[in-house]
């Protein structure tokens, strides 16, 4: 018990006597200090005293699929900062290959009595993935916000970057450079943002051949394999569903002895960190991470405060950032 008191006191920066007063429900402690002590208990993994268990912790789960793609740490930074400004403590939950699953994290977060959960790039975006853990959150009335396109009927508010506009911007850019054989490197077939991107491409180019659409897991290696297939089919412009996929496409072109952008143009998606430092610097479609992250936290905080939020989607406009990986189509 004394070890727990000491740890919590140190974490909050108050005396052990103050922590003791909070745990025993005694007066003489400000509301903000009391809240900080309870949050510290939660963060350190201690159970709250029975009489203090009724209220939810000031913790918010932030569930991300990975940290390899720099877009996810970028979202974590914006969302974590916005939560901290509201006195909420983000708990970062990153899925690992063959390790803790999204459902496991939800179970863990429910045990910690979190105030809410923000998901980015999770299983809600995949139609064929398991979704029971979302129902669990809904049944318990836990505030939830999803970042980027979700399957229908989950009933949670959603903050998305407009995938259709992103593809339109990239496609028109390549077409304006004279590219006629444009291909797409997308995520799996059941991935909602990829479905939206494909629909937008087909609306722009109804005669887009199926063999100009390649699917990949979201990784550099996946992008390289998919882009290799497209290059074998004579594509000169490649639009990718993420920046790591685009870097894989650049590598695929190089392995085939093709110059980027001299012979092949590549467009990414996200404008994640360091894409202006690659060789060549990557032309990409930027997600407005700052605005999206803040909107997600506002929606979550409104729910935590008891306001009802309509489960609709807020669509944010992306922006094409032209750099060195795109150029005039090669003349044959």
Short mmCIF file of C-alpha atoms in Angstrom, two decimals:
data_model
loop_
_atom_site.label_atom_id
_atom_site.label_comp_id
_atom_site.label_asym_id
_atom_site.label_seq_id
_atom_site.Cartn_x
_atom_site.Cartn_y
_atom_site.Cartn_z
CA UNK A 1 0.00 0.00 0.00
CA UNK A 2 2.76 2.47 0.94
CA UNK A 3 4.59 1.64 -2.31
CA UNK A 4 1.43 2.44 -4.22
CA UNK A 5 0.99 5.73 -2.33
CA UNK A 6 4.58 6.70 -3.04
CA UNK A 7 4.34 5.86 -6.77
CA UNK A 8 1.08 7.75 -7.26
CA UNK A 9 2.33 10.73 -5.25
CA UNK A 10 5.49 10.89 -7.33
CA UNK A 11 3.54 10.60 -10.61
CA UNK A 12 1.19 13.46 -9.69
CA UNK A 13 3.73 15.58 -7.82
CA UNK A 14 1.78 15.75 -4.55
CA UNK A 15 2.35 14.40 -1.04
CA UNK A 16 1.46 10.86 0.01
CA UNK A 17 -0.96 12.37 2.51
CA UNK A 18 -2.87 14.02 -0.35
CA UNK A 19 -3.08 10.71 -2.22
CA UNK A 20 -4.29 9.01 0.94
CA UNK A 21 -7.03 11.66 1.38
CA UNK A 22 -8.24 11.05 -2.19
CA UNK A 23 -8.26 7.25 -1.77
CA UNK A 24 -10.20 7.52 1.47
CA UNK A 25 -12.67 10.05 0.08
CA UNK A 26 -11.64 12.76 2.57
CA UNK A 27 -12.24 16.48 1.87
CA UNK A 28 -9.59 19.15 1.46
CA UNK A 29 -8.36 18.16 -2.02
CA UNK A 30 -9.09 20.21 -5.13
CA UNK A 31 -11.13 18.56 -7.88
CA UNK A 32 -8.24 18.76 -10.37
CA UNK A 33 -5.78 17.12 -7.91
CA UNK A 34 -8.33 14.43 -7.06
CA UNK A 35 -8.79 13.72 -10.77
CA UNK A 36 -5.03 13.63 -11.34
CA UNK A 37 -4.59 11.09 -8.52
CA UNK A 38 -7.34 8.84 -9.93
CA UNK A 39 -5.83 9.07 -13.44
CA UNK A 40 -2.40 8.18 -12.01
CA UNK A 41 -3.90 5.11 -10.32
CA UNK A 42 -5.35 4.03 -13.67
CA UNK A 43 -2.16 4.73 -15.60
CA UNK A 44 -0.04 2.80 -13.09
CA UNK A 45 -2.46 -0.14 -13.31
CA UNK A 46 -3.76 -0.02 -9.71
CA UNK A 47 -7.38 -0.77 -8.95
CA UNK A 48 -9.40 2.12 -7.64
CA UNK A 49 -10.93 1.80 -4.16
CA UNK A 50 -14.44 0.36 -4.50
CA UNK A 51 -16.23 3.63 -3.71
CA UNK A 52 -14.30 5.43 -6.47
CA UNK A 53 -14.96 2.88 -9.19
CA UNK A 54 -18.31 4.21 -10.31
CA UNK A 55 -16.95 7.02 -12.43
CA UNK A 56 -14.94 6.41 -15.55
CA UNK A 57 -11.25 7.13 -15.59
CA UNK A 58 -9.98 10.22 -17.39
CA UNK A 59 -8.23 7.82 -19.77
CA UNK A 60 -8.86 7.59 -23.50
CA UNK A 61 -7.75 4.63 -25.56
CA UNK A 62 -5.95 5.51 -28.79
CA UNK A 63 -5.89 2.34 -30.89
CA UNK A 64 -3.54 2.27 -33.88
CA UNK A 65 -2.70 -0.59 -36.26
CA UNK A 66 1.07 0.08 -36.34
CA UNK A 67 3.74 2.70 -35.83
CA UNK A 68 5.89 1.82 -38.87
CA UNK A 69 3.90 4.10 -41.16
CA UNK A 70 4.71 7.64 -39.95
CA UNK A 71 1.09 8.75 -40.48
CA UNK A 72 0.01 6.90 -37.31
CA UNK A 73 2.52 8.49 -34.90
CA UNK A 74 1.51 11.82 -36.50
CA UNK A 75 -2.17 11.18 -35.66
CA UNK A 76 -1.16 10.01 -32.17
CA UNK A 77 0.73 13.25 -31.57
CA UNK A 78 -2.17 15.50 -32.62
CA UNK A 79 -4.87 13.47 -30.85
CA UNK A 80 -2.74 12.93 -27.72
CA UNK A 81 -1.98 16.65 -27.48
CA UNK A 82 -5.62 17.66 -27.92
CA UNK A 83 -6.73 15.12 -25.27
CA UNK A 84 -4.09 16.36 -22.80
CA UNK A 85 -5.37 19.93 -23.20
CA UNK A 86 -8.76 18.66 -22.01
CA UNK A 87 -7.24 16.89 -19.00
CA UNK A 88 -7.65 13.45 -20.59
CA UNK A 89 -4.78 10.95 -20.64
CA UNK A 90 -4.23 9.02 -23.89
CA UNK A 91 -3.40 5.31 -23.61
CA UNK A 92 -1.62 4.21 -26.77
CA UNK A 93 -2.59 0.74 -27.98
CA UNK A 94 -0.61 -0.51 -30.98
CA UNK A 95 -1.38 -3.86 -32.52
CA UNK A 96 1.58 -6.11 -33.13
CA UNK A 97 1.87 -8.93 -35.63
CA UNK A 98 0.70 -12.08 -33.86
CA UNK A 99 0.51 -10.17 -30.58
CA UNK A 100 -2.24 -8.21 -28.86
CA UNK A 101 -5.29 -7.79 -31.10
CA UNK A 102 -7.68 -4.87 -31.34
CA UNK A 103 -10.31 -6.90 -29.46
CA UNK A 104 -7.79 -7.64 -26.68
CA UNK A 105 -7.06 -3.94 -26.33
CA UNK A 106 -10.77 -3.12 -26.13
CA UNK A 107 -11.13 -5.69 -23.34
CA UNK A 108 -8.19 -4.10 -21.51
CA UNK A 109 -9.55 -0.57 -21.96
CA UNK A 110 -12.98 -1.60 -20.65
CA UNK A 111 -11.32 -3.03 -17.55
CA UNK A 112 -9.57 0.32 -17.04
CA UNK A 113 -12.97 2.06 -17.22
CA UNK A 114 -11.81 4.42 -19.96
CA UNK A 115 -13.84 7.51 -20.79
CA UNK A 116 -13.68 6.82 -24.53
CA UNK A 117 -11.73 5.32 -27.43
CA UNK A 118 -10.35 6.78 -30.68
CA UNK A 119 -9.53 4.26 -33.41
CA UNK A 120 -7.36 5.11 -36.42
CA UNK A 121 -6.85 2.70 -39.31
CA UNK A 122 -8.49 -0.20 -37.46
CA UNK A 123 -10.57 -3.25 -38.32
CA UNK A 124 -13.67 -1.05 -38.73
CA UNK A 125 -12.22 -0.17 -42.17
CA UNK A 126 -12.22 -3.83 -43.28
CA UNK A 127 -15.54 -5.41 -44.20
CA UNK A 128 -14.36 -9.01 -43.64
CA UNK A 129 -12.65 -8.44 -40.28
CA UNK A 130 -14.21 -9.28 -36.87
CA UNK A 131 -16.25 -6.39 -35.46
CA UNK A 132 -17.77 -7.77 -32.25
CA UNK A 133 -15.56 -5.63 -30.01
CA UNK A 134 -17.15 -2.48 -31.48
CA UNK A 135 -20.60 -3.78 -30.48
CA UNK A 136 -19.22 -4.30 -26.97
CA UNK A 137 -18.24 -0.63 -26.79
CA UNK A 138 -21.60 0.47 -28.19
CA UNK A 139 -23.52 -1.75 -25.72
CA UNK A 140 -21.66 -0.14 -22.82
CA UNK A 141 -22.23 3.38 -24.21
CA UNK A 142 -18.50 4.11 -24.34
CA UNK A 143 -17.82 7.21 -26.48
CA UNK A 144 -16.00 6.19 -29.68
CA UNK A 145 -14.68 8.10 -32.71
CA UNK A 146 -13.25 6.48 -35.85
CA UNK A 147 -10.59 8.11 -38.03
CA UNK A 148 -10.99 7.44 -41.77
CA UNK A 149 -13.55 5.44 -43.73
CA UNK A 150 -15.48 2.75 -41.86
CA UNK A 151 -17.86 0.00 -42.88
CA UNK A 152 -21.54 0.94 -42.60
CA UNK A 153 -23.85 0.41 -39.63
CA UNK A 154 -21.30 0.62 -36.81
CA UNK A 155 -23.09 3.72 -35.57
CA UNK A 156 -20.03 5.71 -34.44
CA UNK A 157 -19.09 9.22 -35.57
CA UNK A 158 -16.26 9.23 -38.07
CA UNK A 159 -13.64 11.77 -39.18
CA UNK A 160 -12.34 10.98 -42.68
CA UNK A 161 -10.12 12.34 -45.38
CA UNK A 162 -12.03 12.38 -48.68
CA UNK A 163 -10.58 9.41 -50.59
CA UNK A 164 -12.47 10.28 -53.77
CA UNK A 165 -11.06 13.81 -53.91
CA UNK A 166 -7.56 12.43 -53.18
CA UNK A 167 -7.71 10.13 -56.21
CA UNK A 168 -9.21 12.85 -58.42
CA UNK A 169 -6.35 15.20 -57.54
CA UNK A 170 -3.69 12.54 -58.17
CA UNK A 171 -5.31 11.26 -61.37
CA UNK A 172 -5.80 14.72 -62.90
CA UNK A 173 -2.21 15.61 -62.03
CA UNK A 174 -0.85 12.54 -63.86
CA UNK A 175 -3.24 13.01 -66.79
CA UNK A 176 -2.15 16.65 -67.12
CA UNK A 177 1.44 15.38 -67.48
CA UNK A 178 0.36 13.22 -70.41
CA UNK A 179 0.09 9.86 -68.63
CA UNK A 180 -2.47 7.62 -70.31
CA UNK A 181 -1.66 4.28 -68.67
CA UNK A 182 -2.29 5.03 -64.99
CA UNK A 183 -2.41 2.26 -62.38
CA UNK A 184 -3.45 2.04 -58.73
CA UNK A 185 -1.77 0.30 -55.80
CA UNK A 186 -4.49 -0.17 -53.18
CA UNK A 187 -5.03 -2.05 -49.94
CA UNK A 188 -7.02 -5.31 -49.65
CA UNK A 189 -10.37 -5.63 -51.48
CA UNK A 190 -12.45 -5.30 -48.26
CA UNK A 191 -10.61 -2.10 -47.17
CA UNK A 192 -13.11 0.78 -47.26
CA UNK A 193 -10.73 3.70 -48.07
CA UNK A 194 -9.29 1.60 -50.93
CA UNK A 195 -12.80 0.80 -52.20
CA UNK A 196 -13.59 4.51 -52.24
CA UNK A 197 -10.38 5.30 -54.07
CA UNK A 198 -11.14 2.66 -56.70
CA UNK A 199 -14.72 3.94 -57.19
CA UNK A 200 -13.36 7.45 -57.73
CA UNK A 201 -10.81 6.19 -60.29
CA UNK A 202 -13.50 4.27 -62.18
CA UNK A 203 -15.71 7.37 -62.22
CA UNK A 204 -12.84 9.34 -63.79
CA UNK A 205 -11.76 6.55 -66.16
CA UNK A 206 -14.65 4.13 -66.78
CA UNK A 207 -12.41 2.04 -69.05
CA UNK A 208 -9.74 1.49 -66.36
CA UNK A 209 -8.61 -2.13 -66.93
CA UNK A 210 -8.72 -4.49 -63.93
CA UNK A 211 -5.07 -5.38 -64.52
CA UNK A 212 -4.15 -1.73 -63.80
CA UNK A 213 -5.38 -2.18 -60.21
CA UNK A 214 -3.00 -4.03 -57.86
CA UNK A 215 -3.74 -4.95 -54.23
CA UNK A 216 -1.15 -5.01 -51.48
CA UNK A 217 -0.70 -5.18 -47.73
CA UNK A 218 0.16 -1.70 -46.43
CA UNK A 219 3.95 -1.91 -46.42
CA UNK A 220 6.94 -0.93 -48.53
CA UNK A 221 7.40 -4.55 -49.61
CA UNK A 222 3.71 -4.83 -50.51
CA UNK A 223 3.96 -1.68 -52.61
CA UNK A 224 7.04 -2.97 -54.37
CA UNK A 225 5.41 -6.30 -55.30
CA UNK A 226 2.17 -4.68 -56.50
CA UNK A 227 3.94 -1.94 -58.49
CA UNK A 228 6.19 -4.54 -60.16
CA UNK A 229 3.04 -6.18 -61.55
CA UNK A 230 1.74 -2.84 -62.85
CA UNK A 231 5.08 -1.96 -64.46
CA UNK A 232 5.08 -5.33 -66.22
CA UNK A 233 1.74 -4.27 -67.74
CA UNK A 234 3.16 -1.03 -69.13
CA UNK A 235 1.80 1.49 -66.62
CA UNK A 236 3.69 4.83 -66.57
CA UNK A 237 1.87 6.56 -63.69
CA UNK A 238 1.15 4.90 -60.32
CA UNK A 239 -1.24 6.23 -57.65
CA UNK A 240 -0.71 4.59 -54.24
CA UNK A 241 -2.99 4.35 -51.20
CA UNK A 242 -0.18 5.26 -48.74
CA UNK A 243 3.30 6.76 -48.75
CA UNK A 244 5.08 3.50 -47.80
CA UNK A 245 3.32 1.82 -50.76
CA UNK A 246 4.57 4.67 -52.98
CA UNK A 247 8.15 4.26 -51.73
CA UNK A 248 7.81 0.56 -52.58
CA UNK A 249 6.65 1.55 -56.08
CA UNK A 250 9.71 3.80 -56.53
CA UNK A 251 11.92 0.90 -55.48
CA UNK A 252 10.11 -1.44 -57.92
CA UNK A 253 10.79 0.97 -60.81
CA UNK A 254 14.46 1.24 -59.87
CA UNK A 255 14.85 -2.53 -59.66
CA UNK A 256 13.55 -2.72 -63.22
CA UNK A 257 16.07 -0.07 -64.30
CA UNK A 258 13.38 2.57 -64.82
CA UNK A 259 13.98 6.19 -63.80
CA UNK A 260 11.57 7.98 -61.44
CA UNK A 261 10.17 10.37 -62.60
CA UNK A 262 11.81 10.15 -66.08
CA UNK A 263 10.05 6.92 -67.09
CA UNK A 264 7.61 6.27 -64.24
CA UNK A 265 5.70 8.79 -62.10
CA UNK A 266 4.57 7.85 -58.58
CA UNK A 267 2.02 9.58 -56.31
CA UNK A 268 1.67 8.68 -52.59
CA UNK A 269 -1.07 9.35 -50.08
CA UNK A 270 -0.81 10.88 -46.55
CA UNK A 271 2.19 13.24 -46.84
CA UNK A 272 3.68 11.60 -43.78
CA UNK A 273 6.96 12.68 -42.21
CA UNK A 274 10.13 12.77 -44.33
CA UNK A 275 8.40 12.37 -47.71
CA UNK A 276 10.10 15.62 -48.79
CA UNK A 277 13.47 14.01 -47.92
CA UNK A 278 13.18 10.91 -50.13
CA UNK A 279 14.99 10.62 -53.45
CA UNK A 280 13.20 11.91 -55.43
CA UNK A 281 10.99 13.83 -52.95
CA UNK A 282 7.54 12.23 -53.13
CA UNK A 283 4.54 13.81 -54.82
CA UNK A 284 1.68 12.86 -52.51
CA UNK A 285 -1.83 13.77 -51.38
CA UNK A 286 -1.76 15.27 -47.90
CA UNK A 287 -4.27 14.31 -45.22
CA UNK A 288 -5.11 17.32 -42.99
CA UNK A 289 -4.00 15.46 -39.85
CA UNK A 290 -4.13 18.44 -37.51
CA UNK A 291 -7.73 19.36 -38.38
CA UNK A 292 -8.88 15.72 -38.42
CA UNK A 293 -7.24 14.86 -35.10
CA UNK A 294 -8.73 17.91 -33.38
CA UNK A 295 -12.19 17.19 -34.80
CA UNK A 296 -11.98 13.59 -33.55
CA UNK A 297 -11.15 14.77 -30.03
CA UNK A 298 -13.95 17.38 -30.09
CA UNK A 299 -16.46 14.70 -31.09
CA UNK A 300 -15.18 12.39 -28.35
CA UNK A 301 -15.19 15.09 -25.69
CA UNK A 302 -18.76 16.08 -26.58
CA UNK A 303 -19.84 12.47 -26.02
CA UNK A 304 -17.90 12.23 -22.75
CA UNK A 305 -19.71 15.39 -21.63
CA UNK A 306 -23.05 13.70 -22.26
CA UNK A 307 -23.97 15.34 -25.57
CA UNK A 308 -25.41 13.12 -28.25
CA UNK A 309 -23.36 13.16 -31.45
CA UNK A 310 -24.81 12.06 -34.76
CA UNK A 311 -23.01 8.98 -36.11
CA UNK A 312 -22.21 10.62 -39.41
CA UNK A 313 -18.96 11.14 -41.23
CA UNK A 314 -17.07 14.43 -41.32
CA UNK A 315 -15.19 14.59 -44.63
CA UNK A 316 -11.97 16.59 -44.78
CA UNK A 317 -10.41 17.86 -48.00
CA UNK A 318 -6.95 16.52 -48.91
CA UNK A 319 -4.33 18.55 -50.78
CA UNK A 320 -2.03 17.46 -53.60
CA UNK A 321 1.61 18.23 -52.81
CA UNK A 322 3.67 18.13 -56.02
CA UNK A 323 7.31 17.21 -55.58
CA UNK A 324 9.89 15.35 -57.63
CA UNK A 325 8.41 11.87 -58.18
CA UNK A 326 6.07 12.95 -61.00
CA UNK A 327 6.97 14.37 -64.44
CA UNK A 328 5.85 14.39 -68.08
CA UNK A 329 4.96 10.95 -69.41
CA UNK A 330 7.79 9.37 -71.45
CA UNK A 331 7.36 9.73 -75.22
CA UNK A 332 7.48 6.38 -76.97
#
